[in-house]
PDB file of C-alpha atoms in Angstrom:
ATOM      1  CA  MET A  42      -0.200  -0.056  -0.137  1.00 78.00           C
ATOM      2  CA  ALA A  43       2.867   2.187   0.611  1.00 88.00           C
ATOM      3  CA  VAL A  44       4.077   1.976  -2.762  1.00 90.00           C
ATOM      4  CA  ILE A  45       0.816   2.769  -4.354  1.00 90.00           C
ATOM      5  CA  ILE A  46       0.653   5.702  -2.403  1.00 93.00           C
ATOM      6  CA  GLN A  47       4.370   6.824  -2.981  1.00 93.00           C
ATOM      7  CA  ARG A  48       3.550   6.410  -7.110  1.00 92.00           C
ATOM      8  CA  LEU A  49       0.364   8.717  -6.727  1.00 93.00           C
ATOM      9  CA  VAL A  50       2.230  11.612  -4.788  1.00 95.00           C
ATOM     10  CA  GLU A  51       4.866  11.186  -7.744  1.00 94.00           C
ATOM     11  CA  LEU A  52       2.202  11.209 -10.208  1.00 94.00           C
ATOM     12  CA  LEU A  53       1.105  15.135  -8.203  1.00 96.00           C
ATOM     13  CA  ILE A  54       4.755  16.005  -8.562  1.00 96.00           C
ATOM     14  CA  ALA A  55       4.841  15.001 -11.820  1.00 96.00           C
ATOM     15  CA  LYS A  56       1.757  17.086 -12.889  1.00 96.00           C
ATOM     16  CA  ASN A  57       2.816  19.877 -10.676  1.00 97.00           C
ATOM     17  CA  ASN A  58       6.213  19.683 -13.349  1.00 96.00           C
ATOM     18  CA  GLU A  59       4.366  19.473 -16.051  1.00 95.00           C
ATOM     19  CA  ILE A  60       2.149  22.455 -16.051  1.00 96.00           C
ATOM     20  CA  TRP A  61       5.053  24.582 -14.753  1.00 96.00           C
ATOM     21  CA  MET A  62       6.870  23.418 -17.759  1.00 95.00           C
ATOM     22  CA  LYS A  63       4.082  24.070 -20.313  1.00 95.00           C
ATOM     23  CA  SER A  64       3.929  27.401 -18.812  1.00 95.00           C
ATOM     24  CA  ARG A  65       7.121  28.134 -19.501  1.00 94.00           C
ATOM     25  CA  GLY A  66       7.106  26.739 -23.056  1.00 94.00           C
ATOM     26  CA  GLY A  67       7.127  22.929 -22.349  1.00 93.00           C
ATOM     27  CA  ILE A  68       6.828  20.434 -25.043  1.00 91.00           C
ATOM     28  CA  GLU A  69       5.247  17.289 -24.608  1.00 92.00           C
ATOM     29  CA  LYS A  70       6.797  14.039 -26.861  1.00 89.00           C
ATOM     30  CA  GLY A  71       5.683  10.520 -26.915  1.00 82.00           C
ATOM     31  CA  LYS A  72       2.054  10.940 -25.744  1.00 85.00           C
ATOM     32  CA  HIS A  73       1.195   7.675 -27.449  1.00 88.00           C
ATOM     33  CA  HIS A  74       3.059   5.712 -25.036  1.00 89.00           C
ATOM     34  CA  TYR A  75       2.450   7.419 -21.794  1.00 91.00           C
ATOM     35  CA  LYS A  76      -0.919   5.315 -21.297  1.00 92.00           C
ATOM     36  CA  TRP A  77       1.060   2.086 -21.633  1.00 94.00           C
ATOM     37  CA  PHE A  78       2.928   2.640 -18.752  1.00 93.00           C
ATOM     38  CA  ILE A  79       0.119   3.770 -16.565  1.00 93.00           C
ATOM     39  CA  MET A  80      -1.585   0.603 -17.537  1.00 96.00           C
ATOM     40  CA  LEU A  81       1.476  -1.275 -16.702  1.00 96.00           C
ATOM     41  CA  HIS A  82       1.541   0.034 -13.076  1.00 94.00           C
ATOM     42  CA  ILE A  83      -1.974  -0.204 -12.834  1.00 95.00           C
ATOM     43  CA  CYS A  84      -1.699  -4.079 -13.958  1.00 97.00           C
ATOM     44  CA  PHE A  85       0.870  -4.990 -11.942  1.00 97.00           C
ATOM     45  CA  PHE A  86      -0.228  -3.661  -8.507  1.00 96.00           C
ATOM     46  CA  ILE A  87      -3.667  -6.029  -9.374  1.00 96.00           C
ATOM     47  CA  SER A  88      -1.524  -8.407 -10.373  1.00 97.00           C
ATOM     48  CA  ILE A  89       0.565  -8.549  -7.229  1.00 95.00           C
ATOM     49  CA  ILE A  90      -2.845  -8.533  -5.672  1.00 93.00           C
ATOM     50  CA  ILE A  91      -4.490 -11.429  -7.254  1.00 95.00           C
ATOM     51  CA  GLU A  92      -1.574 -13.640  -7.224  1.00 94.00           C
ATOM     52  CA  THR A  93      -0.566 -13.333  -3.903  1.00 92.00           C
ATOM     53  CA  SER A  94      -4.464 -13.822  -2.884  1.00 91.00           C
ATOM     54  CA  VAL A  95      -4.399 -17.321  -5.298  1.00 92.00           C
ATOM     55  CA  ASN A  96      -1.174 -18.230  -3.266  1.00 85.00           C
ATOM     56  CA  ASN A  97      -2.274 -17.526  -0.026  1.00 78.00           C
ATOM     57  CA  SER A  98       0.660 -16.347  -0.029  1.00 68.00           C
ATOM     58  CA  ASN A  99       1.684 -15.011   3.702  1.00 68.00           C
ATOM     59  CA  PHE A 100       3.924 -12.293   4.316  1.00 67.00           C
ATOM     60  CA  THR A 101       5.489 -13.627   7.454  1.00 71.00           C
ATOM     61  CA  GLU A 102       9.096 -13.874   6.626  1.00 82.00           C
ATOM     62  CA  VAL A 103      10.991 -10.728   5.638  1.00 86.00           C
ATOM     63  CA  ASN A 104      14.009 -10.925   2.796  1.00 92.00           C
ATOM     64  CA  TYR A 105      16.692  -8.395   3.865  1.00 95.00           C
ATOM     65  CA  LEU A 106      18.227  -8.698   0.575  1.00 96.00           C
ATOM     66  CA  LEU A 107      15.054  -7.819  -1.378  1.00 95.00           C
ATOM     67  CA  LEU A 108      14.422  -5.196   1.311  1.00 95.00           C
ATOM     68  CA  PHE A 109      17.878  -3.671   1.124  1.00 97.00           C
ATOM     69  CA  ILE A 110      17.663  -3.732  -2.556  1.00 97.00           C
ATOM     70  CA  PHE A 111      14.240  -1.446  -2.567  1.00 96.00           C
ATOM     71  CA  ILE A 112      15.403   0.827  -0.144  1.00 97.00           C
ATOM     72  CA  ALA A 113      18.497   1.360  -2.406  1.00 97.00           C
ATOM     73  CA  ALA A 114      16.224   1.572  -5.319  1.00 97.00           C
ATOM     74  CA  GLN A 115      13.974   4.004  -3.718  1.00 96.00           C
ATOM     75  CA  ALA A 116      17.260   6.220  -2.913  1.00 97.00           C
ATOM     76  CA  ILE A 117      18.168   6.763  -6.193  1.00 97.00           C
ATOM     77  CA  ARG A 118      14.728   7.193  -7.553  1.00 96.00           C
ATOM     78  CA  PHE A 119      14.417   9.999  -4.577  1.00 96.00           C
ATOM     79  CA  TRP A 120      17.775  11.548  -5.444  1.00 97.00           C
ATOM     80  CA  SER A 121      16.761  10.801  -9.417  1.00 96.00           C
ATOM     81  CA  ILE A 122      13.379  12.963  -8.756  1.00 96.00           C
ATOM     82  CA  GLN A 123      16.172  15.454  -6.449  1.00 96.00           C
ATOM     83  CA  SER A 124      18.495  16.126  -9.113  1.00 96.00           C
ATOM     84  CA  LEU A 125      16.091  17.101 -12.110  1.00 94.00           C
ATOM     85  CA  GLY A 126      13.897  18.960  -9.824  1.00 94.00           C
ATOM     86  CA  ARG A 127      11.187  21.000 -11.792  1.00 94.00           C
ATOM     87  CA  PHE A 128      12.318  19.254 -14.806  1.00 94.00           C
ATOM     88  CA  TRP A 129      11.573  15.782 -13.399  1.00 95.00           C
ATOM     89  CA  ASN A 130       8.463  14.103 -15.161  1.00 94.00           C
ATOM     90  CA  THR A 131       6.855  10.701 -15.670  1.00 93.00           C
ATOM     91  CA  LYS A 132       5.859  12.305 -19.144  1.00 93.00           C
ATOM     92  CA  VAL A 133       8.608  13.104 -21.914  1.00 92.00           C
ATOM     93  CA  ILE A 134       8.769  17.046 -21.510  1.00 92.00           C
ATOM     94  CA  VAL A 135      11.104  18.940 -22.719  1.00 89.00           C
ATOM     95  CA  LEU A 136      11.816  22.646 -22.692  1.00 88.00           C
ATOM     96  CA  PRO A 137      13.288  24.548 -25.697  1.00 85.00           C
ATOM     97  CA  GLY A 138      17.053  25.836 -25.325  1.00 83.00           C
ATOM     98  CA  VAL A 139      17.674  23.848 -21.397  1.00 83.00           C
ATOM     99  CA  ILE A 140      20.691  22.259 -21.065  1.00 81.00           C
ATOM    100  CA  HIS A 141      20.026  18.631 -20.158  1.00 80.00           C
ATOM    101  CA  ILE A 142      21.073  18.169 -16.667  1.00 83.00           C
ATOM    102  CA  LYS A 143      23.780  15.751 -15.894  1.00 87.00           C
ATOM    103  CA  LYS A 144      24.193  16.120 -12.045  1.00 93.00           C
ATOM    104  CA  GLY A 145      22.892  13.497  -9.239  1.00 95.00           C
ATOM    105  CA  PRO A 146      22.893   9.818 -10.843  1.00 96.00           C
ATOM    106  CA  TYR A 147      22.253  11.579 -14.390  1.00 94.00           C
ATOM    107  CA  LYS A 148      25.951  12.168 -14.034  1.00 94.00           C
ATOM    108  CA  TYR A 149      26.741   8.519 -14.591  1.00 94.00           C
ATOM    109  CA  VAL A 150      23.623   6.875 -16.180  1.00 93.00           C
ATOM    110  CA  LYS A 151      21.414   8.307 -18.676  1.00 90.00           C
ATOM    111  CA  HIS A 152      18.150   7.298 -17.301  1.00 92.00           C
ATOM    112  CA  PRO A 153      18.467   5.969 -13.780  1.00 95.00           C
ATOM    113  CA  ASN A 154      14.667   6.211 -13.229  1.00 94.00           C
ATOM    114  CA  TYR A 155      14.032   3.508 -15.422  1.00 95.00           C
ATOM    115  CA  ILE A 156      16.686   1.052 -14.015  1.00 96.00           C
ATOM    116  CA  VAL A 157      14.758   1.721 -10.448  1.00 96.00           C
ATOM    117  CA  ALA A 158      11.394   1.068 -12.070  1.00 96.00           C
ATOM    118  CA  GLY A 159      12.832  -2.287 -13.637  1.00 96.00           C
ATOM    119  CA  ILE A 160      14.286  -3.274 -10.389  1.00 97.00           C
ATOM    120  CA  GLU A 161      11.107  -2.345  -8.382  1.00 97.00           C
ATOM    121  CA  LEU A 162       9.382  -4.362 -10.666  1.00 97.00           C
ATOM    122  CA  LEU A 163      11.031  -7.368 -10.045  1.00 97.00           C
ATOM    123  CA  VAL A 164      11.890  -7.076  -6.246  1.00 97.00           C
ATOM    124  CA  ILE A 165       8.579  -6.029  -4.934  1.00 96.00           C
ATOM    125  CA  PRO A 166       6.513  -9.382  -6.294  1.00 96.00           C
ATOM    126  CA  LEU A 167       9.154 -11.737  -5.163  1.00 94.00           C
ATOM    127  CA  PHE A 168       9.137  -9.688  -1.749  1.00 92.00           C
ATOM    128  CA  VAL A 169       5.563 -10.924  -1.217  1.00 91.00           C
ATOM    129  CA  GLY A 170       5.520 -14.082  -2.955  1.00 91.00           C
ATOM    130  CA  ALA A 171       4.085 -12.818  -6.603  1.00 93.00           C
ATOM    131  CA  VAL A 172       6.629 -14.820  -8.550  1.00 94.00           C
ATOM    132  CA  TYR A 173       4.445 -14.702 -11.812  1.00 96.00           C
ATOM    133  CA  THR A 174       4.356 -11.095 -11.520  1.00 97.00           C
ATOM    134  CA  ALA A 175       8.344 -10.635 -11.018  1.00 97.00           C
ATOM    135  CA  MET A 176       8.770 -12.375 -14.444  1.00 97.00           C
ATOM    136  CA  VAL A 177       6.102 -10.752 -16.428  1.00 97.00           C
ATOM    137  CA  PHE A 178       6.234  -7.015 -15.468  1.00 98.00           C
ATOM    138  CA  PRO A 179       9.858  -6.381 -15.838  1.00 97.00           C
ATOM    139  CA  LEU A 180       9.490  -7.955 -19.488  1.00 97.00           C
ATOM    140  CA  PHE A 181       6.809  -5.805 -20.221  1.00 97.00           C
ATOM    141  CA  HIS A 182       9.048  -2.836 -18.892  1.00 97.00           C
ATOM    142  CA  LEU A 183      11.482  -3.336 -21.157  1.00 96.00           C
ATOM    143  CA  LEU A 184       9.247  -3.876 -23.996  1.00 96.00           C
ATOM    144  CA  LEU A 185       7.683  -0.282 -23.434  1.00 95.00           C
ATOM    145  CA  LEU A 186      11.323   1.246 -22.483  1.00 95.00           C
ATOM    146  CA  MET A 187      12.589   0.139 -26.222  1.00 95.00           C
ATOM    147  CA  ILE A 188       9.710   2.578 -27.702  1.00 93.00           C
ATOM    148  CA  ARG A 189       9.794   5.414 -24.951  1.00 93.00           C
ATOM    149  CA  ILE A 190      13.844   5.620 -24.682  1.00 92.00           C
ATOM    150  CA  PRO A 191      14.287   6.362 -28.396  1.00 90.00           C
ATOM    151  CA  SER A 192      11.366   8.825 -28.053  1.00 88.00           C
ATOM    152  CA  GLU A 193      12.664  10.341 -25.403  1.00 87.00           C
ATOM    153  CA  GLU A 194      16.383  10.772 -26.660  1.00 85.00           C
ATOM    154  CA  LYS A 195      14.798  12.239 -30.040  1.00 85.00           C
ATOM    155  CA  ALA A 196      12.696  14.791 -28.163  1.00 82.00           C
ATOM    156  CA  LEU A 197      15.373  15.822 -25.767  1.00 78.00           C
ATOM    157  CA  THR A 198      18.319  15.996 -28.893  1.00 78.00           C
ATOM    158  CA  ARG A 199      15.513  17.892 -30.855  1.00 67.00           C
ATOM    159  CA  THR A 200      15.418  21.019 -28.262  1.00 56.00           C
ATOM    160  CA  THR A 201      18.886  21.250 -27.378  1.00 51.00           C
TER     161      THR A 201
END
């Protein structure tokens, strides 16, 4: 439940950043695939609920390795959001003429938030015993990223 609340808060931050960016001439790209990311994440949580219900998974024993990986991923997520500040978004929105931010994790990796999301799609279901969800959703994520990353790179290249 805490992860769902976190995602909703992130969507609020993204919406506020979207309004701010668009009021300054921000241009949204890749609208056609954004809905699939939303569907992926909604179906992800539904899948976990269904799988743990069907399997009667009892969350009694904590896997500390998975917990550590999840917490580390959250630290990188927060670092990513903080590093981009008002430019962080769940959508591809670019401001023409703005220099790409290359601080925080972006100094080391182009798309740290996508890596974090992939890790979460694997770790969260494993943490609660939803093995099938852990096998399927990271693959869906990778398929969507094969569309998203080139679209984002193209948008960022054209606006600088």
